[in-house]
Short mmCIF file of C-alpha atoms (C1' of nucleotides) in Angstrom, two decimals:
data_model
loop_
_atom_site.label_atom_id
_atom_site.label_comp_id
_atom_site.label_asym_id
_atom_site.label_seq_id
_atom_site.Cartn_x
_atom_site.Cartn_y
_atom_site.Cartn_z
CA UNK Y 11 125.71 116.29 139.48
CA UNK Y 12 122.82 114.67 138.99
CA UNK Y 13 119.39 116.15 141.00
CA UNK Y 14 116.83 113.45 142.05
CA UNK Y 15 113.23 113.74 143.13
CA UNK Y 16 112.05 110.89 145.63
CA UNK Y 17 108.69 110.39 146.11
CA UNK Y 18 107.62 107.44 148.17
CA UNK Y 19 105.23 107.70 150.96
CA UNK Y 20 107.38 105.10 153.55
CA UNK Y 21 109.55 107.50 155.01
CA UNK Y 22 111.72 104.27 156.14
CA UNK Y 23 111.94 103.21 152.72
CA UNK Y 24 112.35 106.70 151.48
CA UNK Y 25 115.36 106.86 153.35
CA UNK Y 26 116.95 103.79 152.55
CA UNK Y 27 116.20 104.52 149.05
CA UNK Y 28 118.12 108.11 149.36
CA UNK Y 29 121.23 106.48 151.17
CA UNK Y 30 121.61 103.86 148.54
CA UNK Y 31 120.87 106.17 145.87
CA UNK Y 32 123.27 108.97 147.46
CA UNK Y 33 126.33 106.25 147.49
CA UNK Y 34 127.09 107.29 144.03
CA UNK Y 35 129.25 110.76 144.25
CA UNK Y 36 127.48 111.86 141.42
CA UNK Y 37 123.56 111.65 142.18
CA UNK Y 38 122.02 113.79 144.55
CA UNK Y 39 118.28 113.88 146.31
CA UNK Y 40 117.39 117.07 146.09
CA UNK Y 41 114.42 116.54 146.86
CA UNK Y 42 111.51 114.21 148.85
CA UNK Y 43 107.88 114.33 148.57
CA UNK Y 44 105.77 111.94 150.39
CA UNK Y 45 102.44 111.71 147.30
CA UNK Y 46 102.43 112.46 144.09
CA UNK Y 47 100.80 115.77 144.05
CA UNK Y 48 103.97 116.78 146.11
CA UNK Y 49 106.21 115.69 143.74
CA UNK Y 50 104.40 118.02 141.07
CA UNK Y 51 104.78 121.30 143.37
CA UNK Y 52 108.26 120.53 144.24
CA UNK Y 53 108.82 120.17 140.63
CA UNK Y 54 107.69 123.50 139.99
CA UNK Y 55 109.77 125.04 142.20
CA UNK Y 56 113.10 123.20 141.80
CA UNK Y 57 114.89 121.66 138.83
CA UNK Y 58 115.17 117.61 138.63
CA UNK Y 59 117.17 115.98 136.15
CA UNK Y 60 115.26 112.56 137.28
CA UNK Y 61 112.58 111.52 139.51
CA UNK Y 62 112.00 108.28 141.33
CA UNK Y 63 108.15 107.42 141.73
CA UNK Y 64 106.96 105.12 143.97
CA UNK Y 65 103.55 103.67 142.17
CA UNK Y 66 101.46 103.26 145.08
CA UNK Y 67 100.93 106.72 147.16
CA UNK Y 68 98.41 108.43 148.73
CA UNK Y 69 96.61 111.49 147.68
CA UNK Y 70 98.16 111.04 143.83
CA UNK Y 71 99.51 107.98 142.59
CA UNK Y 72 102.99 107.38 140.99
CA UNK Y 73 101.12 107.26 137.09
CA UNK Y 74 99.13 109.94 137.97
CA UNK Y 75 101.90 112.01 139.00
CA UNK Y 76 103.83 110.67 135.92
CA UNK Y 77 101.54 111.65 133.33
CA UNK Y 78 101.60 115.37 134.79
CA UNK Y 79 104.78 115.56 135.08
CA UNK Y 80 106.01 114.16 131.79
CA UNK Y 81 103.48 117.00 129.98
CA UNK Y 82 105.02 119.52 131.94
CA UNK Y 83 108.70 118.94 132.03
CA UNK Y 84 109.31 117.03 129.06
CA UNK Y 85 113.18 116.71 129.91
CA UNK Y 86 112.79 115.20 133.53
CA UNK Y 87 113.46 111.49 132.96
CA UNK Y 88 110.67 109.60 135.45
CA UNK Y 89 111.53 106.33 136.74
CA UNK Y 90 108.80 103.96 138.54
CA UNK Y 91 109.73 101.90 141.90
CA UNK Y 92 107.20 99.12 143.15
CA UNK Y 93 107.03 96.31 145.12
CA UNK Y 94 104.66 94.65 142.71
CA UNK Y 95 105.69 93.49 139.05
CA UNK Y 96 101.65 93.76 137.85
CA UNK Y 97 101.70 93.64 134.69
CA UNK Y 98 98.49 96.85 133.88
CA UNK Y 99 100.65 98.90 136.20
CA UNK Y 100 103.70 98.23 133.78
CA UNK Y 101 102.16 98.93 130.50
CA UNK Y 102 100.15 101.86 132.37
CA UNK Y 103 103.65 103.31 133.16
CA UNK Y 104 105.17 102.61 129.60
CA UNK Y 105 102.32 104.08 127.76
CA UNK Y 106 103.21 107.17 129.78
CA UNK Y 107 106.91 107.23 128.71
CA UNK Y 108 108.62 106.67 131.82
CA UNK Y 109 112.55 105.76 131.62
CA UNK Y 110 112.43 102.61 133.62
CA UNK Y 111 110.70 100.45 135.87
CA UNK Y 112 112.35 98.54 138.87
CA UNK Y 113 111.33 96.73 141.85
CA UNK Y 114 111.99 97.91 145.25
CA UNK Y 115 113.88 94.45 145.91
CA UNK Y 116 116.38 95.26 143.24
CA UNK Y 117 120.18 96.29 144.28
CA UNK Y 118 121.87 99.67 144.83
CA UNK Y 119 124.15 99.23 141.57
CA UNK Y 120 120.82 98.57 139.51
CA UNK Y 121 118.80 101.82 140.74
CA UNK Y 122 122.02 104.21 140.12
CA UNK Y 123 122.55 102.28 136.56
CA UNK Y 124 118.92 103.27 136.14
CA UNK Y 125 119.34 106.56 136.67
CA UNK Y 126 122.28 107.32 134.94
CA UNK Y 127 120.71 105.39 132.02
CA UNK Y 128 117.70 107.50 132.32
CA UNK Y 129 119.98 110.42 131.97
CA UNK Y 130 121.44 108.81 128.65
CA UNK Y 131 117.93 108.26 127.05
CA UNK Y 132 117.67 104.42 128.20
CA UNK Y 133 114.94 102.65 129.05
CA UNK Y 134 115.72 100.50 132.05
CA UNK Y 135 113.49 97.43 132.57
CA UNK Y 136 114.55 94.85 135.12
CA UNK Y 137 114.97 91.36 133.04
CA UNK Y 138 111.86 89.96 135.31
CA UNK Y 139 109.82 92.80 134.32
CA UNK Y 140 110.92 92.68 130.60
CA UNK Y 141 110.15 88.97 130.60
CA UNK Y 142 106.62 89.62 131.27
CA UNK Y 143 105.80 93.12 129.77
CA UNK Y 144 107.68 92.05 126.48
CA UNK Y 145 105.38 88.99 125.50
CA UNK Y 146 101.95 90.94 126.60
CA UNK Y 147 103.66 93.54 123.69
CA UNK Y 148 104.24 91.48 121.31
CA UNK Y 149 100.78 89.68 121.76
CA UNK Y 150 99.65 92.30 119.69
CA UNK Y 151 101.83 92.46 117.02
CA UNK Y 152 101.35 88.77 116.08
CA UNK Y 153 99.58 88.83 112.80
CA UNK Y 154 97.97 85.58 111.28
CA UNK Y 155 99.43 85.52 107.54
CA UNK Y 156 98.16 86.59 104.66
CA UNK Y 157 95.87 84.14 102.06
CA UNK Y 158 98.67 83.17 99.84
CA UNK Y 159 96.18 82.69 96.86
CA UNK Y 160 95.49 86.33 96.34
CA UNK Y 161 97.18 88.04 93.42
CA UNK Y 162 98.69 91.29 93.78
CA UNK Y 163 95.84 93.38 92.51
CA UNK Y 164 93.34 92.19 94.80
CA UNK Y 165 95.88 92.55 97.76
CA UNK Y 166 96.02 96.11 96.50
CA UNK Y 167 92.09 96.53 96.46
CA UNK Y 168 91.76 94.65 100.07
CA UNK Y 169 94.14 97.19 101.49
CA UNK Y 170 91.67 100.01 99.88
CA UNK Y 171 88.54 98.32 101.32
CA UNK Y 172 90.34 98.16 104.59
CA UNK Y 173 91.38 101.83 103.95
CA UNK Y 174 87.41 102.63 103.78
CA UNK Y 175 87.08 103.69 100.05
CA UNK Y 176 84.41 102.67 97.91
CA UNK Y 177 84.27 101.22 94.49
CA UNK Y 178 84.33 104.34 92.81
CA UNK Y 179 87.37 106.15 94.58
CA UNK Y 180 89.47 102.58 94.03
CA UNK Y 181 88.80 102.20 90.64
CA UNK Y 182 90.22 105.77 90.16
CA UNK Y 183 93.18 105.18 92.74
CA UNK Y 184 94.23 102.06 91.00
CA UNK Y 185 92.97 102.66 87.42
CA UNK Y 186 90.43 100.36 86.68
CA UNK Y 187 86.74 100.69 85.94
CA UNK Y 188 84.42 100.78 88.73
CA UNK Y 189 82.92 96.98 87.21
CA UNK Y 190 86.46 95.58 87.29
CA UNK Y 191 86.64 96.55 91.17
CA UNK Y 192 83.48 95.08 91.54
CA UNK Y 193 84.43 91.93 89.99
CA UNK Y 194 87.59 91.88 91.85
CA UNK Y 195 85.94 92.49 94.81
CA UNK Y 196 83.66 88.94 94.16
CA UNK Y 197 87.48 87.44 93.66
CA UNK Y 198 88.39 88.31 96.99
CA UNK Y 199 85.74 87.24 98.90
CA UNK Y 200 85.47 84.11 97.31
CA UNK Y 201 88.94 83.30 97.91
CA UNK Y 202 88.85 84.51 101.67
CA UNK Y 203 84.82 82.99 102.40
CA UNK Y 204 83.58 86.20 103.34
CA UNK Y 205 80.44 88.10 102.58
CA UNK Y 206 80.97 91.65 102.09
CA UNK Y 207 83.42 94.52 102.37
CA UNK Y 208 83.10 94.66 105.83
CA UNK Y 209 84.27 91.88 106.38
CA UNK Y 210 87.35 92.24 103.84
CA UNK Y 211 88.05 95.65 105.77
CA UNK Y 212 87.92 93.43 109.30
CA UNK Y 213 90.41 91.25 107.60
CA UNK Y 214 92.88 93.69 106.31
CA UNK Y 215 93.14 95.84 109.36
CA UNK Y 216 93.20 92.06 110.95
CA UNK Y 217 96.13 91.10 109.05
CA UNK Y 218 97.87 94.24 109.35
CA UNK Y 219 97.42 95.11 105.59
CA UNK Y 220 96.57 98.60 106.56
CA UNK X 20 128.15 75.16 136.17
CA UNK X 21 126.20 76.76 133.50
CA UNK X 22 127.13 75.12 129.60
CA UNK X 23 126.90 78.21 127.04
CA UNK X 24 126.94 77.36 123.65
CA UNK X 25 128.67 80.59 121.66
CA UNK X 26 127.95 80.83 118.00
CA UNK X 27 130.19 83.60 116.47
CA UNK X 28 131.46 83.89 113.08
CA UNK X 29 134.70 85.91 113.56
CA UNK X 30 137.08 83.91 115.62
CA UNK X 31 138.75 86.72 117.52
CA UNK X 32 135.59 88.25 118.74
CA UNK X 33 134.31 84.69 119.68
CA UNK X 34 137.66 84.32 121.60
CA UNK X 35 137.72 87.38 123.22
CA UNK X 36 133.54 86.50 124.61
CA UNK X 37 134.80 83.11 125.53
CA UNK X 38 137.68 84.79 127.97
CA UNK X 39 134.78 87.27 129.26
CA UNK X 40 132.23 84.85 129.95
CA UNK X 41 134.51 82.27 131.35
CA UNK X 42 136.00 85.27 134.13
CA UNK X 43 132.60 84.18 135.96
CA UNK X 44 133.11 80.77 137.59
CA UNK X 45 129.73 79.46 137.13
CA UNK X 46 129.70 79.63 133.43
CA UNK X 47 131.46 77.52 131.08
CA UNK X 48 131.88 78.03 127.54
CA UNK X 49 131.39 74.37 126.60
CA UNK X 50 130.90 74.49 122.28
CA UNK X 51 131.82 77.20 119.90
CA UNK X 52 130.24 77.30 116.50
CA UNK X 53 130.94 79.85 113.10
CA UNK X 54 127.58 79.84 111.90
CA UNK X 55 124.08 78.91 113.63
CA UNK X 56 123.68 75.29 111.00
CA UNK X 57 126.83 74.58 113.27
CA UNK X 58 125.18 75.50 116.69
CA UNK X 59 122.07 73.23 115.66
CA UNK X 60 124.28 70.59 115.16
CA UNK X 61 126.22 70.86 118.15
CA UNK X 62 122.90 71.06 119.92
CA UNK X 63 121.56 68.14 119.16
CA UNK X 64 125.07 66.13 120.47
CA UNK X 65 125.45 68.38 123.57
CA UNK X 66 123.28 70.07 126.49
CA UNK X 67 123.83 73.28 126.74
CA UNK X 68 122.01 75.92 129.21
CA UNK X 69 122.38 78.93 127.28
CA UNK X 70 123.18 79.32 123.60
CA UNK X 71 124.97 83.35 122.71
CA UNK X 72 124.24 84.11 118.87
CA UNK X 73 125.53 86.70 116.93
CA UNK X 74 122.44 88.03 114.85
CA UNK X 75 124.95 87.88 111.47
CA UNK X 76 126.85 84.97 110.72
CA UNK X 77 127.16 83.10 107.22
CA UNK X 78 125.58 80.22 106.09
CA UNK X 79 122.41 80.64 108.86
CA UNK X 80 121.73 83.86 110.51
CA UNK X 81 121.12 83.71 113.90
CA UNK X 82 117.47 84.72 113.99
CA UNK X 83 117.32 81.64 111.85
CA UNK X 84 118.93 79.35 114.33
CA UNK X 85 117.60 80.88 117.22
CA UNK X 86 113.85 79.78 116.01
CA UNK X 87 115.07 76.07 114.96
CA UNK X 88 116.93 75.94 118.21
CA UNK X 89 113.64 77.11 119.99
CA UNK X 90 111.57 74.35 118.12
CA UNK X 91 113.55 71.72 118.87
CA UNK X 92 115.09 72.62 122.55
CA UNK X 93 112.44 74.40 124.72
CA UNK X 94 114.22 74.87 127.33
CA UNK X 95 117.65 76.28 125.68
CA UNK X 96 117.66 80.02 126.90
CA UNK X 97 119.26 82.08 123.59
CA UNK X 98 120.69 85.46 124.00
CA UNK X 99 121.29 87.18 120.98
CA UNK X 100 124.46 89.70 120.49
CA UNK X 101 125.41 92.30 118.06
CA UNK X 102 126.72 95.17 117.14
CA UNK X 103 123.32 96.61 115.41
CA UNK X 104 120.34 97.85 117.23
CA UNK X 105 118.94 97.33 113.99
CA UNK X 106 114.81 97.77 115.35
CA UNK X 107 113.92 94.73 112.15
CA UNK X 108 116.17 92.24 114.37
CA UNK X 109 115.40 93.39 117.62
CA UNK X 110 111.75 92.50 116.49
CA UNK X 111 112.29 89.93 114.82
CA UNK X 112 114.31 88.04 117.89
CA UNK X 113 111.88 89.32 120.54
CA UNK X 114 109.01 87.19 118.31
CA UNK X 115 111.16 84.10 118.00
CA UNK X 116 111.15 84.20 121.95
CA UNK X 117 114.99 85.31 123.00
CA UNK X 118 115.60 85.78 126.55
CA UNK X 119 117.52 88.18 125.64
CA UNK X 120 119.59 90.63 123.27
CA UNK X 121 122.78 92.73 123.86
CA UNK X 122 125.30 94.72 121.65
CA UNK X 123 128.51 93.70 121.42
CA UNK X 124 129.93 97.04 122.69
CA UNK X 125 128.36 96.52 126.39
CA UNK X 126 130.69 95.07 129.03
CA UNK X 127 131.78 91.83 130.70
CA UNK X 128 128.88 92.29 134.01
CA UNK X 129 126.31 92.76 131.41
CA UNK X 130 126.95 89.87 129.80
CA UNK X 131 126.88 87.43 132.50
CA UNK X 132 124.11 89.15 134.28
CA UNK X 133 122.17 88.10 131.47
CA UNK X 134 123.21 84.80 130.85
CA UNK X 135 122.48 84.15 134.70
CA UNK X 136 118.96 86.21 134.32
CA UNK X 137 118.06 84.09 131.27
CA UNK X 138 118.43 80.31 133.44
CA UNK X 139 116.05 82.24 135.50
CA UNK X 140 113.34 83.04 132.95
CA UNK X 141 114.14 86.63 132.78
CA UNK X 142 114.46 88.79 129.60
CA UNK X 143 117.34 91.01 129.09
CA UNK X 144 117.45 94.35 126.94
CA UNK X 145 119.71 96.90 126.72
CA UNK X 146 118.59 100.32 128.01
CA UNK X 147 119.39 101.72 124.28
CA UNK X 148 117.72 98.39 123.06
CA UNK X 149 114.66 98.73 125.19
CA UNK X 150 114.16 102.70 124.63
CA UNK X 151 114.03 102.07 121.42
CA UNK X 152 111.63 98.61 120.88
CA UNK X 153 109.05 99.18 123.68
CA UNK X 154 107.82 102.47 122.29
CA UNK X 155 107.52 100.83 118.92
CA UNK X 156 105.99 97.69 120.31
CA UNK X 157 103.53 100.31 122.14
CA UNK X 158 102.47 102.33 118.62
CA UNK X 159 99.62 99.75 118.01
CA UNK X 160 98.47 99.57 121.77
CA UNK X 161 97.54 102.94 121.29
CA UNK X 162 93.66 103.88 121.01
CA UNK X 163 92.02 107.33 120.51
CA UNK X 164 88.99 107.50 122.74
CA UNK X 165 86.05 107.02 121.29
CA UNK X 166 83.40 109.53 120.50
CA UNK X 167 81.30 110.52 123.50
CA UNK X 168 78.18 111.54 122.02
CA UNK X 169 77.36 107.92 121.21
CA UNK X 170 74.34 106.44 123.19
CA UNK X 171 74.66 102.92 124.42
CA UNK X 172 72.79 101.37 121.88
CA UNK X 173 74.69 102.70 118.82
CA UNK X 174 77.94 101.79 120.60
CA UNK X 175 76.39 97.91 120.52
CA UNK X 176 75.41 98.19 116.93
CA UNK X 177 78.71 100.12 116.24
CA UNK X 178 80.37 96.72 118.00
CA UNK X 179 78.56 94.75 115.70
CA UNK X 180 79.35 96.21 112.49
CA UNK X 181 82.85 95.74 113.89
CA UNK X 182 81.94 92.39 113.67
CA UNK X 183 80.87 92.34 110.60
CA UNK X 184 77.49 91.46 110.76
CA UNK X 185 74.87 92.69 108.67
CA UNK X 186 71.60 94.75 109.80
CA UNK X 187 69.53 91.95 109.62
CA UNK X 188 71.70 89.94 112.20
CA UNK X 189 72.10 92.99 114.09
CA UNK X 190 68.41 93.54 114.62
CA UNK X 191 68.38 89.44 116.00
CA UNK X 192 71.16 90.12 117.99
CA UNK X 193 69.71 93.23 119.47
CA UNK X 194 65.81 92.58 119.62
CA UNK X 195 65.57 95.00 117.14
CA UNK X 196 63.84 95.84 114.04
CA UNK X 197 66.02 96.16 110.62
CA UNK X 198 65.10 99.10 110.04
CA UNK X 199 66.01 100.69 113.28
CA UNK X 200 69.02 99.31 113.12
CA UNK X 201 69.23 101.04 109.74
CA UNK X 202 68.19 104.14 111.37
CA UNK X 203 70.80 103.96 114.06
CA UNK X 204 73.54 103.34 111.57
CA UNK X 205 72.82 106.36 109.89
CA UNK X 206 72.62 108.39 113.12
CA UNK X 207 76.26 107.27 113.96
CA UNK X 208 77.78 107.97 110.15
CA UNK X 209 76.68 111.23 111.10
CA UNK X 210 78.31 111.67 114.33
CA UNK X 211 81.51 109.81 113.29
CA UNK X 212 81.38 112.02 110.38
CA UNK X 213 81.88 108.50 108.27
CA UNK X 214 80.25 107.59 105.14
CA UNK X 215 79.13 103.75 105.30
CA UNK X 216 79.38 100.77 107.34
CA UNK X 217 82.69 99.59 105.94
CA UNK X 218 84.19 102.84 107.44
CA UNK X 219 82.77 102.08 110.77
CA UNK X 220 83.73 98.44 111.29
CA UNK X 221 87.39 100.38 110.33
CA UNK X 222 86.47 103.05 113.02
CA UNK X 223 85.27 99.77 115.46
CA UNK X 224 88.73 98.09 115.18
CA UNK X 225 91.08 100.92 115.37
CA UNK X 226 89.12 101.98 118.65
CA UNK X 227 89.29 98.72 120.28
CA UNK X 228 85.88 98.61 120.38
CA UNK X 229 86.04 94.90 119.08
"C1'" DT B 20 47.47 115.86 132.77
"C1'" DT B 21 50.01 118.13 129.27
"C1'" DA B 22 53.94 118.36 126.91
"C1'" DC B 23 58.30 116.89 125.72
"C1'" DA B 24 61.99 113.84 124.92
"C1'" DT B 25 63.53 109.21 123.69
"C1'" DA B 26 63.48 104.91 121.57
"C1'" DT B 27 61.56 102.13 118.19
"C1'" DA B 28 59.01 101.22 113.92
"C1'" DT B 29 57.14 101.79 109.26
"C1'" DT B 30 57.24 103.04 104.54
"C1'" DA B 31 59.00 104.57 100.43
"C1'" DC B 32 62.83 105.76 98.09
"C1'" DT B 33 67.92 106.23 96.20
"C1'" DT B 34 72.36 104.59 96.04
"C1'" DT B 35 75.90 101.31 96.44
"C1'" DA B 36 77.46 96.68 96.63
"C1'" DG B 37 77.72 92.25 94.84
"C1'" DT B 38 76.75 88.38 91.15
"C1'" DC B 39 77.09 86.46 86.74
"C1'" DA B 40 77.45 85.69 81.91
"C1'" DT B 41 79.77 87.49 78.22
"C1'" DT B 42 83.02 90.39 75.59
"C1'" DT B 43 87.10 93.06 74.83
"C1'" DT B 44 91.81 94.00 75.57
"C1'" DT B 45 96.38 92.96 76.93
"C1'" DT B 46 100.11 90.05 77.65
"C1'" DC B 47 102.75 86.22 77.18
"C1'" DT B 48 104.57 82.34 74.67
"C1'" DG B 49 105.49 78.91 71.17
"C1'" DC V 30 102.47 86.13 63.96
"C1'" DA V 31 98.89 83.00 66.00
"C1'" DG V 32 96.58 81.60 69.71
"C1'" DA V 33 96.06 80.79 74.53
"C1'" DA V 34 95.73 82.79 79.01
"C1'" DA V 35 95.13 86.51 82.00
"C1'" DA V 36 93.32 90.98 83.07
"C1'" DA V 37 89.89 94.29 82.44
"C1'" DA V 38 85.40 95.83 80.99
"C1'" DT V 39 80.19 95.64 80.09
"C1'" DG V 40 75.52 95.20 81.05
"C1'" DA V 41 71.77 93.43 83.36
"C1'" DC V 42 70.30 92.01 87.42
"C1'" DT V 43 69.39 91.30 92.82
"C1'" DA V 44 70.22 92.39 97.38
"C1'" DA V 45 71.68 95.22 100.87
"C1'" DA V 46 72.73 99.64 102.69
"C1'" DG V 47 71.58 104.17 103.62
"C1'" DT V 48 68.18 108.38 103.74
"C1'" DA V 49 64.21 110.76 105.18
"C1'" DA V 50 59.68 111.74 106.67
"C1'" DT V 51 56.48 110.21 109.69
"C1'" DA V 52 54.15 107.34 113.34
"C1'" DT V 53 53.72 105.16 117.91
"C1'" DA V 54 54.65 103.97 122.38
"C1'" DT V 55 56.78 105.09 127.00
"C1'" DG V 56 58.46 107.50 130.62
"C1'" DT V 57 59.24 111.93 132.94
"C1'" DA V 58 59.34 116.74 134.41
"C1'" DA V 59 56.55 120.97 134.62
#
DNA sequence: TTACATATATTACTTTAGTCATTTTTTCTG
DNA sequence: CAGAAAAAATGACTAAAGTAATATATGTAA
């Protein structure tokens, strides 16, 4: 049997939430709280396998209450409920490790999926939600390529300069005399139309070389 | 109706989608291709609503074909299917702009869920896919805070050296003279513990800072 | 007001970075 | 092997960065 938490300051929607969520024969609320803060105590005195957070509450908000929570019962899956898809509160939620993220609109079949998903390790994000969150994420992964025109040795002494070394210590790591770094170095920001190693170390981390 | 495009190497597995996507009667399978060079070409003679690609397939993969088919029909919504949760692909297909990406092992409801969530603009993951991609996509959104101890002003010149400017444009910039600004810099090497300026563009960057 | 802290500036100095012409060494290729 | 091409090294130089001691203004609390 699987022992839920609800937290959601509505009562009405609290209890529509618990009927729908109590259709499956194998969750059970075990528990209400009507903030976040008394989600926390009532987490300290029973066990949850998974609680349901609304993100808006009084006295402690839903990522509030997740971010305690997750540090102090680092089994109990958390799983956010909102009304709004905003984007900050999504990534705000993710950073925090919660299991899944639905809107309050969704169906019954969807929340218990969620939970039992939880359970399993899933993450559940609603294919609106995904659609939004998943793009902002990838925003910063993008990563302008590479000049082609560099060789493979001054790729090697970019990634050093964007590692923080100086002339001296990449000379050793690499093998060459401090001059020939130097030189290198010239190459490099010839090739790229930059002015110092600053700027090279700007680039690399820029270019996800480091 | 809803025209799906499925693009599936092994004939018995295509078959056996076809008869599971078709048990919805909104969607219709209306082309079947081996390999995605096939699904291009069929795209370009038909309209189709939703193309299905199996990530491996001879000839052209489908990450390939799902980025040419992206190029060259905007408003083609691809779902992606295999039996790998292979993070590289996962990546890879989220980039090219997927709506969506399921194993092969999940069941009929899933499937058409998602090729009715993708018409709508929606993005569909896996709970196993999604557990495992958003906390990768979330490594780099990370950021350690930054040191306290830093005044105002050597946060601004600690911005610019992000920047890369030099101390001479950092004293223009700031209204300063160089040699504050050289006085400054020193003051924050030695409460960043760094050694020169190179280091604390890299600190600048990697704190978000810039 | 005195005294103290803070921010900025000045000066003189050392070290590191960066440039450039030239040479040496290595590597590849006919 | 010869000779060209590429990679690495040298040395001499300039410019910029970084250090440190000290000076000057400005505001503020005792």
């Amino acid at each position: 049997m699987i022992k839920v938490l609800l937290a959601e300051d509505q009562v009405m929607v609290r209890q529509g939430l618990k009927a729908m969520i109590e259709t499956d024969e194998e969750i059970e609320v075990t528990g209400e709280a009507d903030n976040g803060r008394q989600a926390v105590v009532l987490c300290e005195k029973q066990l949850f396998d998974v609680a349901v957070l609304d993100i808006r509450m009084p006295e402690m908000d839903g990522i509030e209450a997740a971010k305690v929570l997750r540090s102090r019962f680092p089994h109990l899956k958390i799983l956010m409920l909102t009304t709004f898809d905003d984007n900050q509160y999504i990534m705000d939620a993710l950073k925090v490790g919660v299991s899944g993220y639905m809107l309050k609109d969704g169906d019954t079949e969807s929340l218990i999926r969620s939970i039992k998903s939880a359970i399993k390790g899933g993450l559940s994000l609603q294919d609106q939600v995904a659609a939004k969150v998943v793009p902002e994420l990838l925003k910063t992964e993008e990563q302008e390529s590479i000049d082609p025109t560099l060789t493979p040795r001054e790729r090697a002494i970019l990634k050093c300069i964007g590692e923080g070394l100086n002339n001296r210590e990449i000379a050793e790591r690499l093998g060459l005399s401090v001059g020939t770094v130097k030189n290198q170095t010239s190459q490099i920001l010839d090739k790229l139309a930059l002015r110092d190693r600053t700027q090279l170390a700007i680039y690399a981390i820029r270019h996800r070389l480091v």
